[in-house]
mmCIF file with all atom_site columns, C-alpha atoms in Angstrom:
data_model
loop_
_atom_site.group_PDB
_atom_site.id
_atom_site.type_symbol
_atom_site.label_atom_id
_atom_site.label_alt_id
_atom_site.label_comp_id
_atom_site.label_asym_id
_atom_site.label_entity_id
_atom_site.label_seq_id
_atom_site.pdbx_PDB_ins_code
_atom_site.Cartn_x
_atom_site.Cartn_y
_atom_site.Cartn_z
_atom_site.occupancy
_atom_site.B_iso_or_equiv
_atom_site.pdbx_formal_charge
_atom_site.auth_seq_id
_atom_site.auth_comp_id
_atom_site.auth_asym_id
_atom_site.auth_atom_id
_atom_site.pdbx_PDB_model_num
ATOM 1  C CA . MET A 1 1  ? -57.459 100.526 211.950 1.00 68.00 ? 222 MET A CA 1
ATOM 2  C CA . LYS A 1 2  ? -60.285 100.580 214.461 1.00 81.00 ? 223 LYS A CA 1
ATOM 3  C CA . ASN A 1 3  ? -57.745 99.610  217.158 1.00 87.00 ? 224 ASN A CA 1
ATOM 4  C CA . LEU A 1 4  ? -58.124 95.933  216.280 1.00 90.00 ? 225 LEU A CA 1
ATOM 5  C CA . PRO A 1 5  ? -55.224 93.502  216.541 1.00 91.00 ? 226 PRO A CA 1
ATOM 6  C CA . TYR A 1 6  ? -53.798 92.488  213.176 1.00 92.00 ? 227 TYR A CA 1
ATOM 7  C CA . ALA A 1 7  ? -50.836 90.922  211.459 1.00 94.00 ? 228 ALA A CA 1
ATOM 8  C CA . THR A 1 8  ? -49.426 91.934  208.102 1.00 95.00 ? 229 THR A CA 1
ATOM 9  C CA . THR A 1 9  ? -48.710 89.255  205.507 1.00 95.00 ? 230 THR A CA 1
ATOM 10 C CA . TRP A 1 10 ? -46.548 90.335  202.605 1.00 95.00 ? 231 TRP A CA 1
ATOM 11 C CA . VAL A 1 11 ? -47.523 88.880  199.248 1.00 96.00 ? 232 VAL A CA 1
ATOM 12 C CA . GLU A 1 12 ? -45.286 88.963  196.175 1.00 97.00 ? 233 GLU A CA 1
ATOM 13 C CA . LEU A 1 13 ? -47.004 90.431  193.114 1.00 94.00 ? 234 LEU A CA 1
ATOM 14 C CA . PRO A 1 14 ? -47.038 87.168  191.113 1.00 96.00 ? 235 PRO A CA 1
ATOM 15 C CA . ASP A 1 15 ? -48.755 85.440  194.070 1.00 97.00 ? 236 ASP A CA 1
ATOM 16 C CA . VAL A 1 16 ? -51.582 87.934  194.702 1.00 96.00 ? 237 VAL A CA 1
ATOM 17 C CA . ALA A 1 17 ? -54.213 86.116  192.621 1.00 95.00 ? 238 ALA A CA 1
ATOM 18 C CA . SER A 1 18 ? -53.480 82.684  194.071 1.00 97.00 ? 239 SER A CA 1
ATOM 19 C CA . VAL A 1 19 ? -53.376 83.929  197.675 1.00 97.00 ? 240 VAL A CA 1
ATOM 20 C CA . LEU A 1 20 ? -56.666 85.819  197.336 1.00 97.00 ? 241 LEU A CA 1
ATOM 21 C CA . THR A 1 21 ? -58.310 82.953  195.459 1.00 97.00 ? 242 THR A CA 1
ATOM 22 C CA . GLY A 1 22 ? -57.193 80.674  198.301 1.00 97.00 ? 243 GLY A CA 1
ATOM 23 C CA . LEU A 1 23 ? -59.080 82.940  200.699 1.00 96.00 ? 244 LEU A CA 1
ATOM 24 C CA . GLY A 1 24 ? -62.193 82.590  198.535 1.00 96.00 ? 245 GLY A CA 1
ATOM 25 C CA . LEU A 1 25 ? -62.034 86.069  197.033 1.00 96.00 ? 246 LEU A CA 1
ATOM 26 C CA . GLU A 1 26 ? -63.111 86.829  193.483 1.00 94.00 ? 247 GLU A CA 1
ATOM 27 C CA . PRO A 1 27 ? -61.320 89.468  191.356 1.00 94.00 ? 248 PRO A CA 1
ATOM 28 C CA . THR A 1 28 ? -62.535 92.933  192.341 1.00 85.00 ? 249 THR A CA 1
ATOM 29 C CA . THR A 1 29 ? -60.766 95.619  190.367 1.00 79.00 ? 250 THR A CA 1
ATOM 30 C CA . PRO A 1 30 ? -61.294 96.427  186.691 1.00 80.00 ? 251 PRO A CA 1
ATOM 31 C CA . VAL A 1 31 ? -57.997 97.350  185.054 1.00 79.00 ? 252 VAL A CA 1
ATOM 32 C CA . GLN A 1 32 ? -58.084 98.082  181.339 1.00 82.00 ? 253 GLN A CA 1
ATOM 33 C CA . GLY A 1 33 ? -61.211 95.993  180.850 1.00 84.00 ? 254 GLY A CA 1
ATOM 34 C CA . GLU A 1 34 ? -60.063 92.978  182.878 1.00 88.00 ? 255 GLU A CA 1
ATOM 35 C CA . LEU A 1 35 ? -61.051 92.085  186.447 1.00 90.00 ? 256 LEU A CA 1
ATOM 36 C CA . LEU A 1 36 ? -57.976 91.498  188.603 1.00 91.00 ? 257 LEU A CA 1
ATOM 37 C CA . HIS A 1 37 ? -57.239 90.444  192.144 1.00 94.00 ? 258 HIS A CA 1
ATOM 38 C CA . THR A 1 38 ? -55.717 93.440  193.880 1.00 90.00 ? 259 THR A CA 1
ATOM 39 C CA . LEU A 1 39 ? -54.615 94.428  197.342 1.00 92.00 ? 260 LEU A CA 1
ATOM 40 C CA . PRO A 1 40 ? -55.442 95.475  200.003 1.00 93.00 ? 261 PRO A CA 1
ATOM 41 C CA . ALA A 1 41 ? -57.383 92.541  201.312 1.00 96.00 ? 262 ALA A CA 1
ATOM 42 C CA . ILE A 1 42 ? -58.085 91.350  204.828 1.00 96.00 ? 263 ILE A CA 1
ATOM 43 C CA . TYR A 1 43 ? -58.963 88.062  206.460 1.00 97.00 ? 264 TYR A CA 1
ATOM 44 C CA . ASP A 1 44 ? -60.854 88.366  209.732 1.00 96.00 ? 265 ASP A CA 1
ATOM 45 C CA . ASP A 1 45 ? -60.018 85.356  211.911 1.00 95.00 ? 266 ASP A CA 1
ATOM 46 C CA . ALA A 1 46 ? -62.863 86.217  214.297 1.00 95.00 ? 267 ALA A CA 1
ATOM 47 C CA . THR A 1 47 ? -65.544 85.870  211.610 1.00 97.00 ? 268 THR A CA 1
ATOM 48 C CA . HIS A 1 48 ? -63.620 83.740  209.069 1.00 97.00 ? 269 HIS A CA 1
ATOM 49 C CA . THR A 1 49 ? -64.343 86.387  206.446 1.00 97.00 ? 270 THR A CA 1
ATOM 50 C CA . ALA A 1 50 ? -62.093 87.551  203.605 1.00 97.00 ? 271 ALA A CA 1
ATOM 51 C CA . VAL A 1 51 ? -62.712 90.998  202.113 1.00 97.00 ? 272 VAL A CA 1
ATOM 52 C CA . ALA A 1 52 ? -60.923 92.899  199.342 1.00 94.00 ? 273 ALA A CA 1
ATOM 53 C CA . ASP A 1 53 ? -61.164 96.439  197.927 1.00 87.00 ? 274 ASP A CA 1
ATOM 54 C CA . SER A 1 54 ? -60.578 99.392  200.241 1.00 83.00 ? 275 SER A CA 1
ATOM 55 C CA . PRO A 1 55 ? -64.143 100.788 200.354 1.00 81.00 ? 276 PRO A CA 1
ATOM 56 C CA . VAL A 1 56 ? -65.553 97.299  200.919 1.00 87.00 ? 277 VAL A CA 1
ATOM 57 C CA . ILE A 1 57 ? -63.017 96.663  203.690 1.00 90.00 ? 278 ILE A CA 1
ATOM 58 C CA . LEU A 1 58 ? -63.970 99.942  205.380 1.00 85.00 ? 279 LEU A CA 1
ATOM 59 C CA . ALA A 1 59 ? -67.678 99.112  205.186 1.00 85.00 ? 280 ALA A CA 1
ATOM 60 C CA . TYR A 1 60 ? -67.041 95.611  206.544 1.00 92.00 ? 281 TYR A CA 1
ATOM 61 C CA . LEU A 1 61 ? -65.016 96.910  209.497 1.00 91.00 ? 282 LEU A CA 1
ATOM 62 C CA . GLU A 1 62 ? -67.613 99.583  210.312 1.00 87.00 ? 283 GLU A CA 1
ATOM 63 C CA . LYS A 1 63 ? -70.454 97.065  210.204 1.00 90.00 ? 284 LYS A CA 1
ATOM 64 C CA . THR A 1 64 ? -68.649 94.256  212.025 1.00 94.00 ? 285 THR A CA 1
ATOM 65 C CA . TYR A 1 65 ? -66.914 96.384  214.672 1.00 92.00 ? 286 TYR A CA 1
ATOM 66 C CA . PRO A 1 66 ? -69.115 99.454  215.224 1.00 87.00 ? 287 PRO A CA 1
ATOM 67 C CA . ASP A 1 67 ? -67.975 99.924  218.828 1.00 87.00 ? 288 ASP A CA 1
ATOM 68 C CA . HIS A 1 68 ? -64.277 100.165 217.992 1.00 84.00 ? 289 HIS A CA 1
ATOM 69 C CA . ALA A 1 69 ? -62.958 103.682 217.434 1.00 79.00 ? 290 ALA A CA 1
ATOM 70 C CA . PRO A 1 70 ? -62.162 105.486 215.275 1.00 81.00 ? 291 PRO A CA 1
ATOM 71 C CA . THR A 1 71 ? -65.045 105.660 212.849 1.00 80.00 ? 292 THR A CA 1
ATOM 72 C CA . LEU A 1 72 ? -63.579 105.080 209.396 1.00 73.00 ? 293 LEU A CA 1
ATOM 73 C CA . VAL A 1 73 ? -66.476 106.441 207.356 1.00 74.00 ? 294 VAL A CA 1
ATOM 74 C CA . PRO A 1 74 ? -68.142 109.392 209.069 1.00 79.00 ? 295 PRO A CA 1
ATOM 75 C CA . ARG A 1 75 ? -71.940 109.134 209.116 1.00 80.00 ? 296 ARG A CA 1
ATOM 76 C CA . GLY A 1 76 ? -73.527 110.548 205.963 1.00 85.00 ? 297 GLY A CA 1
ATOM 77 C CA . THR A 1 77 ? -70.349 110.551 203.839 1.00 82.00 ? 298 THR A CA 1
ATOM 78 C CA . ALA A 1 78 ? -70.363 107.046 202.328 1.00 77.00 ? 299 ALA A CA 1
ATOM 79 C CA . ALA A 1 79 ? -71.936 108.109 199.006 1.00 82.00 ? 300 ALA A CA 1
ATOM 80 C CA . LEU A 1 80 ? -69.576 111.053 198.616 1.00 83.00 ? 301 LEU A CA 1
ATOM 81 C CA . GLN A 1 81 ? -66.549 108.888 199.346 1.00 77.00 ? 302 GLN A CA 1
ATOM 82 C CA . ARG A 1 82 ? -67.719 106.198 196.912 1.00 76.00 ? 303 ARG A CA 1
ATOM 83 C CA . ALA A 1 83 ? -68.260 108.822 194.183 1.00 82.00 ? 304 ALA A CA 1
ATOM 84 C CA . PHE A 1 84 ? -64.737 110.154 194.733 1.00 78.00 ? 305 PHE A CA 1
ATOM 85 C CA . ILE A 1 85 ? -63.253 106.668 194.538 1.00 73.00 ? 306 ILE A CA 1
ATOM 86 C CA . ASP A 1 86 ? -65.248 105.741 191.445 1.00 74.00 ? 307 ASP A CA 1
ATOM 87 C CA . THR A 1 87 ? -64.393 108.997 189.678 1.00 75.00 ? 308 THR A CA 1
ATOM 88 C CA . HIS A 1 88 ? -60.743 109.431 190.560 1.00 67.00 ? 309 HIS A CA 1
ATOM 89 C CA . ILE A 1 89 ? -59.311 106.079 191.525 1.00 64.00 ? 310 ILE A CA 1
ATOM 90 C CA . GLY A 1 90 ? -61.299 104.220 188.873 1.00 61.00 ? 311 GLY A CA 1
ATOM 91 C CA . ALA A 1 91 ? -60.112 106.687 186.238 1.00 59.00 ? 312 ALA A CA 1
ATOM 92 C CA . LEU A 1 92 ? -56.495 106.196 187.316 1.00 60.00 ? 313 LEU A CA 1
ATOM 93 C CA . LEU A 1 93 ? -56.833 102.418 187.066 1.00 59.00 ? 314 LEU A CA 1
ATOM 94 C CA . GLN A 1 94 ? -58.394 102.705 183.626 1.00 59.00 ? 315 GLN A CA 1
ATOM 95 C CA . GLY A 1 95 ? -55.753 105.184 182.457 1.00 60.00 ? 316 GLY A CA 1
ATOM 96 C CA . THR A 1 96 ? -58.363 107.855 181.692 1.00 53.00 ? 317 THR A CA 1
ATOM 97 C CA . PHE A 1 97 ? -57.540 110.391 184.397 1.00 48.00 ? 318 PHE A CA 1
#
């Protein structure tokens, strides 16, 4: 993404919460009324910042690295993309879609 160097760290499902808590991340995703730690998440060594939740990661990368191509969220589409995520992805996670 954004032509930035990165490394992938695989995390076993039972370890997700402890790994993300170790990075200082709070639970982000409501699943059946409970907030859970979920992936994806990133840790930016350059800024010592941990971020979780896809839309939040995209916003972070756009704000922190605006000069790196490609643009992940085309100008003027953030609200539309958030509405789609909230409506469709949120409904899938809640089992109401």
